[in-house]
Coordinates of C-alpha atoms in Angstrom, one line a residue:
Chain A
M1 CA -13.3 16.4 -18.4
N2 CA -12.3 13.4 -20.5
I3 CA -15.2 11.0 -21.6
T4 CA -13.9 8.0 -22.0
R5 CA -15.6 6.1 -25.2
G6 CA -17.7 3.2 -24.5
F7 CA -16.9 3.5 -20.6
T8 CA -20.6 3.8 -18.9
G9 CA -19.8 2.9 -15.1
L10 CA -21.3 -0.4 -13.7
R11 CA -21.0 0.4 -10.0
R12 CA -22.9 2.9 -9.9
G13 CA -25.6 2.1 -7.7
E14 CA -23.1 0.8 -5.0
R15 CA -22.0 4.9 -4.7
A16 CA -24.4 5.4 -2.4
G17 CA -22.7 6.7 0.7
L18 CA -19.3 6.4 -0.6
P19 CA -16.7 9.3 -0.3
P20 CA -15.4 10.6 -3.9
G21 CA -13.9 8.0 -6.2
Q22 CA -14.6 5.2 -3.8
Y23 CA -16.2 1.3 -4.5
D24 CA -17.4 -0.8 -2.0
A25 CA -15.6 -3.7 -1.7
R26 CA -18.5 -5.5 -0.4
E27 CA -17.5 -8.7 2.0
E28 CA -13.5 -8.6 0.9
W29 CA -11.3 -6.6 3.0
P30 CA -8.3 -6.6 1.5
V31 CA -4.7 -6.4 3.1
L32 CA -2.5 -3.6 2.9
S33 CA 0.9 -3.3 4.3
A34 CA 3.5 -2.4 3.3
E35 CA 6.2 -4.7 5.7
V36 CA 6.3 -8.2 6.6
T37 CA 3.5 -9.1 8.7
P38 CA 5.0 -9.2 12.8
E39 CA 4.7 -11.9 15.0
L40 CA 3.6 -10.3 17.7
S41 CA 1.7 -11.9 20.6
P42 CA -0.8 -10.4 23.2
S43 CA 1.8 -11.0 25.6
D44 CA 4.6 -8.7 23.7
W45 CA 1.7 -6.0 23.0
S46 CA 2.0 -2.6 24.6
F47 CA 0.8 0.7 23.7
R48 CA 2.7 4.1 24.9
L49 CA 1.9 7.5 25.2
G50 CA 4.6 9.9 25.2
G51 CA 6.1 13.5 23.9
L52 CA 3.7 16.6 25.1
V53 CA 2.0 15.3 27.9
A54 CA 1.7 15.7 31.4
E55 CA 2.3 12.1 32.2
P56 CA 3.9 9.3 29.9
R57 CA 1.9 6.3 30.2
E58 CA 2.3 2.5 29.0
W59 CA -0.2 0.1 29.0
D60 CA 0.2 -3.8 28.7
W61 CA -2.1 -6.2 27.2
E62 CA -3.9 -6.7 30.2
A63 CA -4.1 -2.7 31.4
A64 CA -5.3 -2.0 28.3
H65 CA -8.4 -4.5 28.8
R66 CA -9.1 -2.9 32.1
L67 CA -10.3 0.2 30.8
P68 CA -13.9 0.7 29.7
S69 CA -14.5 -0.8 26.5
D70 CA -15.7 0.6 23.6
T71 CA -17.3 -0.3 19.8
F72 CA -17.1 1.7 16.7
E73 CA -19.7 0.5 14.0
G74 CA -19.5 2.0 10.3
D75 CA -17.3 2.7 7.7
I76 CA -13.9 2.6 6.3
H77 CA -11.9 3.7 3.6
C78 CA -8.6 2.9 2.0
V79 CA -7.1 5.4 -0.2
T80 CA -6.2 2.4 -2.9
G81 CA -10.2 2.9 -3.6
W82 CA -11.8 0.4 -2.0
S83 CA -14.4 1.2 0.6
R84 CA -16.4 -1.0 3.3
S85 CA -19.3 -0.3 5.2
G86 CA -20.8 -2.1 8.2
M87 CA -17.5 -2.8 9.9
R88 CA -17.6 -2.9 14.0
F89 CA -14.6 -2.7 15.8
G90 CA -14.0 -3.5 19.5
G91 CA -11.5 -2.0 22.2
V92 CA -11.0 1.4 23.7
C93 CA -11.7 5.1 22.5
L94 CA -8.3 6.8 22.4
D95 CA -9.6 9.4 24.4
V96 CA -9.1 7.3 27.7
F97 CA -5.9 6.6 27.1
L98 CA -5.4 10.7 26.5
R99 CA -6.9 11.6 29.6
A100 CA -4.6 9.3 31.7
C101 CA -1.8 11.3 30.0
R102 CA -3.2 14.9 30.2
P103 CA -1.7 16.4 26.8
L104 CA 0.3 19.7 27.1
A105 CA -1.5 22.9 25.4
S106 CA 1.2 23.0 23.6
A107 CA 0.6 19.2 21.7
T108 CA -1.1 19.9 17.9
H109 CA -0.4 16.6 16.1
A110 CA 0.8 13.4 17.0
V111 CA 2.9 10.5 15.4
A112 CA 1.2 7.5 15.7
Y113 CA 4.2 3.6 15.1
A114 CA 3.7 0.7 15.2
H115 CA 5.9 -2.2 16.6
T116 CA 7.3 -2.6 13.5
G117 CA 8.3 0.7 12.6
Y118 CA 5.3 2.0 10.6
T119 CA 4.5 5.3 11.6
A120 CA 2.0 7.4 10.8
G121 CA 1.6 11.5 11.2
L122 CA -2.0 12.9 12.3
P123 CA -3.5 16.1 13.5
L124 CA -4.8 15.5 17.1
A125 CA -8.0 17.0 16.6
D126 CA -8.6 13.9 14.6
L127 CA -7.5 11.9 17.4
T128 CA -10.0 13.1 20.1
D129 CA -13.7 13.1 20.6
G130 CA -14.8 10.2 19.9
R131 CA -13.0 9.5 16.6
A132 CA -10.2 7.4 17.4
W133 CA -9.4 3.9 19.4
I134 CA -7.4 1.1 19.9
V135 CA -8.9 -1.9 19.1
W136 CA -8.5 -5.7 19.5
E137 CA -11.9 -7.1 17.9
C138 CA -13.1 -7.0 14.8
D139 CA -17.1 -8.2 14.3
G140 CA -16.5 -10.0 17.8
E141 CA -13.4 -11.8 16.9
P142 CA -10.0 -11.2 17.7
L143 CA -8.1 -9.2 15.5
T144 CA -5.6 -10.8 13.0
P145 CA -2.5 -10.4 12.5
E146 CA -2.7 -9.7 8.7
H147 CA -5.6 -6.9 9.4
G148 CA -3.2 -5.5 12.7
G149 CA -3.6 -7.8 15.1
P150 CA -3.5 -7.9 18.2
A151 CA -4.1 -4.0 18.4
R152 CA -4.5 -1.5 16.0
L153 CA -5.8 2.2 16.1
V154 CA -8.6 2.7 14.0
V155 CA -9.5 6.6 13.2
P156 CA -12.3 5.9 10.2
H157 CA -13.1 9.1 9.4
L158 CA -9.4 9.5 7.3
Y159 CA -8.0 7.3 4.7
F160 CA -7.4 3.9 6.1
W161 CA -3.0 4.3 6.3
K162 CA -3.7 6.3 9.3
S163 CA -5.0 3.2 11.2
V164 CA -1.9 2.1 12.4
K165 CA -1.7 -1.6 12.7
W166 CA 0.2 -3.1 15.5
V167 CA 0.3 -0.3 16.9
A168 CA 2.9 0.7 19.3
G169 CA 2.4 4.4 20.6
L170 CA 1.3 7.9 19.8
E171 CA 4.0 11.0 20.2
L172 CA 2.6 13.7 20.7
L173 CA 4.2 16.7 18.9
D174 CA 3.8 20.5 19.1
H175 CA 4.1 20.3 14.5
D176 CA 3.3 18.1 11.8
S177 CA 5.6 15.6 11.2
P178 CA 4.9 13.3 8.6
G179 CA 4.6 9.3 8.7
F180 CA 5.9 6.6 6.4
W181 CA 2.9 7.3 3.7
E182 CA 3.3 11.1 4.1
R183 CA 7.0 10.8 3.0
N184 CA 6.0 8.6 0.5
G185 CA 3.8 11.5 -1.4
Y186 CA 0.5 10.7 0.4
H187 CA -1.5 13.7 2.2
A188 CA -0.7 15.1 5.4
R189 CA -4.5 14.6 6.6
G190 CA -6.2 12.1 4.2
N191 CA -9.5 13.3 4.7
P192 CA -11.4 10.9 2.2
W193 CA -14.5 13.2 1.9
E194 CA -12.0 15.7 0.2
E195 CA -10.4 13.4 -1.1
Q196 CA -7.0 14.1 0.0
R197 CA -4.8 11.1 -2.1
Y198 CA -1.8 12.8 -2.2
S199 CA 0.5 15.7 -0.9
G200 CA -0.8 17.9 -4.1
D201 CA -4.7 17.4 -3.6
Chain B
M1 CA 2.7 24.6 34.7
T2 CA 5.8 24.9 32.4
E3 CA 6.4 23.4 29.1
P4 CA 9.6 21.8 29.0
T5 CA 10.7 23.2 26.3
T6 CA 13.7 20.5 25.2
R7 CA 10.6 18.4 24.0
T8 CA 9.2 20.2 21.4
S9 CA 11.2 20.1 18.6
R10 CA 12.6 16.6 19.6
P11 CA 12.3 14.5 16.0
F12 CA 10.7 11.7 16.7
S13 CA 11.8 8.3 15.7
P14 CA 10.1 4.8 16.6
P15 CA 11.9 2.6 18.4
T16 CA 11.8 -0.1 16.0
R17 CA 13.9 -1.2 12.7
F18 CA 10.8 -0.8 9.6
A19 CA 10.5 3.0 8.6
V20 CA 12.3 2.1 5.3
P21 CA 12.7 5.7 3.6
A22 CA 11.6 6.8 0.4
R23 CA 14.1 5.8 -2.2
V24 CA 13.4 9.1 -4.5
P25 CA 11.7 12.4 -3.7
V26 CA 7.9 12.4 -4.9
D27 CA 7.7 15.5 -7.2
T28 CA 4.0 16.0 -6.0
P29 CA 2.8 19.1 -8.0
E30 CA 3.7 17.0 -11.3
A31 CA 2.8 13.6 -10.1
T32 CA -0.5 14.8 -8.9
R33 CA -1.9 16.3 -11.9
W34 CA -4.5 14.5 -14.1
R35 CA -3.2 14.1 -17.8
T36 CA -4.8 12.8 -20.6
A37 CA -3.4 9.6 -22.0
T38 CA -4.2 8.1 -25.5
L39 CA -4.1 4.3 -25.7
T40 CA -1.4 3.4 -28.6
E41 CA -1.1 -0.2 -28.3
I42 CA -2.7 -3.5 -27.0
R43 CA -0.5 -6.7 -26.3
R44 CA -1.9 -10.0 -25.6
E45 CA 0.6 -11.3 -22.5
T46 CA -2.1 -14.6 -21.4
A47 CA -5.6 -15.4 -21.7
R48 CA -6.4 -13.3 -19.0
A49 CA -3.9 -10.8 -18.8
A50 CA -3.0 -7.6 -21.9
T51 CA -0.3 -5.0 -21.7
F52 CA -1.6 -1.4 -22.6
R53 CA 0.5 1.0 -23.8
L54 CA -0.2 4.9 -23.2
A55 CA 0.9 8.0 -24.8
V56 CA 1.2 10.7 -21.6
P57 CA 2.2 14.0 -22.8
G58 CA 4.0 15.8 -19.8
W59 CA 4.6 12.5 -18.0
P60 CA 7.1 13.7 -15.9
G61 CA 9.3 9.7 -15.6
H62 CA 9.1 7.4 -13.3
L63 CA 11.3 4.8 -11.6
P64 CA 11.0 1.0 -11.6
G65 CA 8.3 0.2 -9.1
Q66 CA 6.1 3.0 -8.8
H67 CA 2.3 3.1 -9.6
L68 CA -0.2 5.4 -11.2
H69 CA -3.5 6.3 -10.4
L70 CA -6.3 5.9 -13.6
R71 CA -9.5 7.4 -14.4
L72 CA -12.2 6.5 -16.4
T73 CA -15.2 8.9 -17.4
A74 CA -18.6 8.3 -18.3
P75 CA -20.7 10.9 -20.5
D76 CA -22.6 11.7 -18.0
G77 CA -19.3 12.5 -15.1
Y78 CA -19.5 9.2 -13.2
T79 CA -15.3 8.3 -12.6
A80 CA -14.0 5.2 -11.6
Q81 CA -10.2 5.3 -10.7
R82 CA -7.3 2.5 -9.8
H83 CA -4.0 2.7 -9.3
Y84 CA -2.1 0.4 -11.6
S85 CA 1.8 -0.9 -11.4
L86 CA 4.2 0.6 -14.2
A87 CA 5.1 -1.8 -16.2
S88 CA 7.6 -0.3 -18.6
A89 CA 10.9 1.1 -17.7
P90 CA 11.2 4.5 -17.8
D91 CA 11.1 5.7 -21.4
D92 CA 11.8 9.2 -22.5
R93 CA 9.2 9.4 -25.3
G94 CA 6.5 9.9 -22.8
H95 CA 4.9 6.4 -23.0
V96 CA 4.1 3.8 -20.4
E97 CA 2.9 0.5 -20.2
V98 CA 0.2 -1.1 -17.5
T99 CA -0.8 -4.8 -17.3
L100 CA -4.1 -5.7 -16.1
D101 CA -5.4 -9.0 -15.8
H102 CA -9.1 -9.3 -16.7
V103 CA -10.7 -9.0 -13.3
E104 CA -14.3 -11.0 -13.3
G105 CA -16.8 -8.4 -13.1
G106 CA -13.9 -5.7 -13.2
E107 CA -15.2 -2.0 -13.5
V108 CA -12.1 -0.5 -15.3
S109 CA -10.2 -3.9 -16.5
G110 CA -13.5 -4.8 -17.7
W111 CA -13.7 -1.5 -19.9
F112 CA -9.8 -2.2 -21.3
H113 CA -9.8 -6.1 -22.2
T114 CA -13.7 -5.5 -23.7
R115 CA -14.2 -2.2 -25.5
A116 CA -10.6 -0.3 -25.6
R117 CA -8.8 0.1 -28.5
P118 CA -6.2 2.2 -29.6
G119 CA -6.7 5.9 -29.9
D120 CA -9.1 5.7 -26.9
T121 CA -8.4 8.2 -23.8
V122 CA -7.9 7.9 -20.4
E123 CA -7.2 9.7 -17.3
V124 CA -3.8 9.0 -15.6
R125 CA -1.5 10.8 -13.1
G126 CA 1.6 9.9 -11.6
P127 CA 4.2 8.3 -10.7
L128 CA 3.4 7.7 -7.3
S129 CA 4.9 6.4 -4.1
G130 CA 8.5 6.5 -3.8
F131 CA 8.1 2.9 -1.3
F132 CA 8.2 0.2 -3.7
A133 CA 10.7 2.0 -6.5
W134 CA 14.7 0.9 -7.5
A135 CA 16.4 2.9 -8.8
G136 CA 18.9 0.4 -10.1
D137 CA 21.7 1.4 -7.8
R138 CA 21.3 -1.7 -4.9
P139 CA 21.1 -5.4 -5.6
A140 CA 17.4 -6.1 -6.2
L141 CA 16.2 -9.7 -4.7
L142 CA 12.5 -10.0 -6.7
L143 CA 9.5 -11.9 -5.5
G144 CA 6.3 -11.8 -7.8
G145 CA 3.2 -13.6 -7.5
G146 CA 0.5 -14.0 -10.8
S147 CA 0.2 -9.8 -11.9
G148 CA 2.3 -9.2 -8.9
V149 CA 5.5 -9.7 -11.3
V150 CA 4.7 -6.6 -13.3
P151 CA 6.4 -3.5 -11.1
L152 CA 9.1 -6.1 -11.0
M153 CA 9.2 -6.2 -14.7
S154 CA 9.3 -2.6 -15.1
M155 CA 12.6 -3.4 -12.7
V156 CA 14.3 -6.4 -14.8
R157 CA 13.9 -4.3 -17.8
H158 CA 15.3 -0.8 -16.6
H159 CA 18.4 -3.6 -15.5
R160 CA 18.9 -4.7 -19.0
A161 CA 18.1 -1.5 -21.1
R162 CA 20.6 0.2 -19.1
D163 CA 23.0 -2.7 -19.1
L164 CA 23.3 -2.6 -15.1
T165 CA 25.8 -4.8 -13.4
V166 CA 24.4 -4.4 -10.0
P167 CA 23.1 -7.9 -9.2
L168 CA 19.2 -8.8 -9.7
R169 CA 17.4 -12.0 -9.4
L170 CA 13.5 -12.4 -10.2
F171 CA 11.4 -15.3 -8.6
V172 CA 7.9 -15.5 -10.5
S173 CA 5.2 -17.5 -9.8
A174 CA 2.3 -18.5 -11.6
R175 CA -0.5 -21.2 -11.5
R176 CA 0.8 -22.8 -15.1
P177 CA 2.9 -21.7 -17.8
E178 CA 0.1 -20.7 -20.2
E179 CA -0.5 -17.9 -17.2
L180 CA 3.0 -16.5 -16.8
I181 CA 2.9 -12.9 -17.9
Y182 CA 6.1 -11.9 -20.3
A183 CA 7.1 -15.6 -20.3
G184 CA 8.7 -14.9 -23.2
E185 CA 11.1 -12.2 -21.6
Y186 CA 12.4 -13.7 -18.9
G187 CA 16.2 -14.3 -18.9
A188 CA 18.9 -15.9 -16.8
E189 CA 18.1 -13.9 -13.7
T190 CA 14.5 -15.6 -13.7
T191 CA 13.5 -18.4 -11.8
A192 CA 9.6 -19.5 -12.4
V193 CA 7.8 -21.6 -10.0
F194 CA 4.4 -23.0 -10.8
T195 CA 1.6 -24.1 -8.2
R196 CA -0.6 -26.3 -10.5
S197 CA 0.7 -27.5 -13.7
A198 CA 4.4 -27.2 -15.0
P199 CA 6.3 -28.4 -17.9
A200 CA 7.7 -31.9 -18.1
G201 CA 10.6 -32.0 -15.8
V202 CA 9.8 -28.9 -13.9
P203 CA 8.4 -29.4 -10.6
V204 CA 4.9 -28.3 -9.3
G205 CA 4.7 -26.4 -6.4
R206 CA 5.2 -23.4 -4.5
L207 CA 7.9 -21.1 -3.9
T208 CA 10.0 -23.0 -1.0
A209 CA 12.8 -22.0 1.1
A210 CA 14.9 -24.4 -0.8
R211 CA 14.6 -22.3 -4.0
L212 CA 15.8 -19.0 -2.2
A213 CA 18.4 -20.1 -0.4
P214 CA 21.1 -20.0 -2.6
S215 CA 20.4 -16.1 -2.8
L216 CA 20.1 -15.5 0.6
S217 CA 22.8 -17.7 1.7
D218 CA 25.2 -15.9 -0.8
P219 CA 23.7 -12.3 -1.0
P220 CA 25.5 -9.8 -3.0
A221 CA 28.4 -6.7 -1.0
G222 CA 26.0 -5.0 0.7
G223 CA 22.9 -7.6 0.9
W224 CA 19.7 -7.5 -0.8
E225 CA 16.9 -5.2 -1.5
A226 CA 14.2 -7.4 -1.2
Y227 CA 10.5 -6.2 -3.1
V228 CA 7.4 -8.5 -3.0
C229 CA 4.1 -7.9 -4.7
G230 CA 1.4 -10.4 -5.7
S231 CA -2.0 -11.3 -3.6
N232 CA -2.0 -10.9 0.1
A233 CA -1.6 -14.6 0.8
F234 CA 1.4 -14.7 -2.2
A235 CA 3.2 -11.5 -0.1
E236 CA 2.2 -13.4 2.9
H237 CA 4.5 -16.5 2.0
A238 CA 6.8 -15.0 0.3
S239 CA 8.0 -11.9 2.6
R240 CA 7.8 -15.1 5.5
L241 CA 9.9 -17.3 3.5
L242 CA 12.8 -14.1 3.0
A243 CA 12.8 -13.3 6.6
A244 CA 12.8 -16.8 7.8
G245 CA 15.9 -17.3 5.2
G246 CA 17.9 -14.3 6.8
Q247 CA 16.6 -11.0 5.1
P248 CA 16.2 -8.2 7.0
V249 CA 12.8 -7.4 7.6
E250 CA 13.8 -3.9 7.2
R251 CA 14.7 -4.7 3.7
I252 CA 11.6 -6.2 2.8
R253 CA 9.6 -4.0 0.7
V254 CA 5.8 -5.5 0.3
E255 CA 3.1 -4.8 -2.1
R256 CA -0.1 -6.5 -1.9
F257 CA -3.5 -6.5 -3.9
G258 CA -6.5 -7.6 -2.5

């Protein structure tokens, strides 16, 4: 351990309940994306589930909104170090979409992709059992374009680069397929509690 | 049911244009090792920003545009970590530089600006991320706002140090001349834009489509690779100007900070 002379730390009180190495962004919700924010209206949005499923399906805005609504309330964690607590996202649990398509037994992973082409690779087990959502509301308001509106994926138990903005679909695979940041040196899974930031972590 | 084997190993590509490939292979085992770095020099840039030069034994080298992960540790083991863009061009003497704004209440930048002195040690790892890296091989159109110019300056310095002839243009936005980081280093490749106050004869205002138009209407052979870095407000504005001006969106790389 290298001690930094004169460093005592300012934010200790805020560390409680946060994964290691994270700080509390409080009311801030930083925008992080590597691309130009797309101009995507709800009528242009769709969500497709394909790959290793018995029945590939596609939902448009209206069809997705007819599904049973659900809410995630809790914390999110960005690999760049900030966390934000008490988020409330409204949308549909991903299990609802998956049940409609019936994933094949061989499906073990997924690539989540955006209408822009951004991708994230995920183990399928991280997307099931009430742990992932397609959302279009945050704190009761429509999700803004900068934060992934009209709709994004939210996988709150992983670093937030997995929560693909402007989500367009999921492709189910029988192998891990690195997405955009995983190809740029980030961890394949990205569990904040184990500080899986980079692929050597 | 029998699963169709033809689907199992099919590579998947998203049905859209983005997904810019990584520019450089990311040397993970070397890049993710924490190293003790020694502060060797502090240079004031503006009233709010200073450059911190670090000697990093074993630093694997970097490309302009990459960043490092920096960690401070208190005597009782408490740590604080931040990501910072590398400001320096690749340096074979094992040194890197970062330029930090003094963020009000900033836990890490506060230590650097009020306590740090040459001889102090911190921990760093990197270089990280291949996405924003520029290898000096393609024409580069750089748009930076505030301290967002830091990774872009690494590119400008690299271009100069290697006498590269590939076209490079930098647009840098600052509130006022006294807040312009690296003010003494810019040359003919740079256009500075001032949003609050400007030197006599220089207009005050945001970066405009008209300022970018000459570069976008007459791009170099092969087209520009555009790099945008700054606050989210600047990044939104600048990246939209580029797209509206005809720069292909899949060749706009954006790095934002909150």
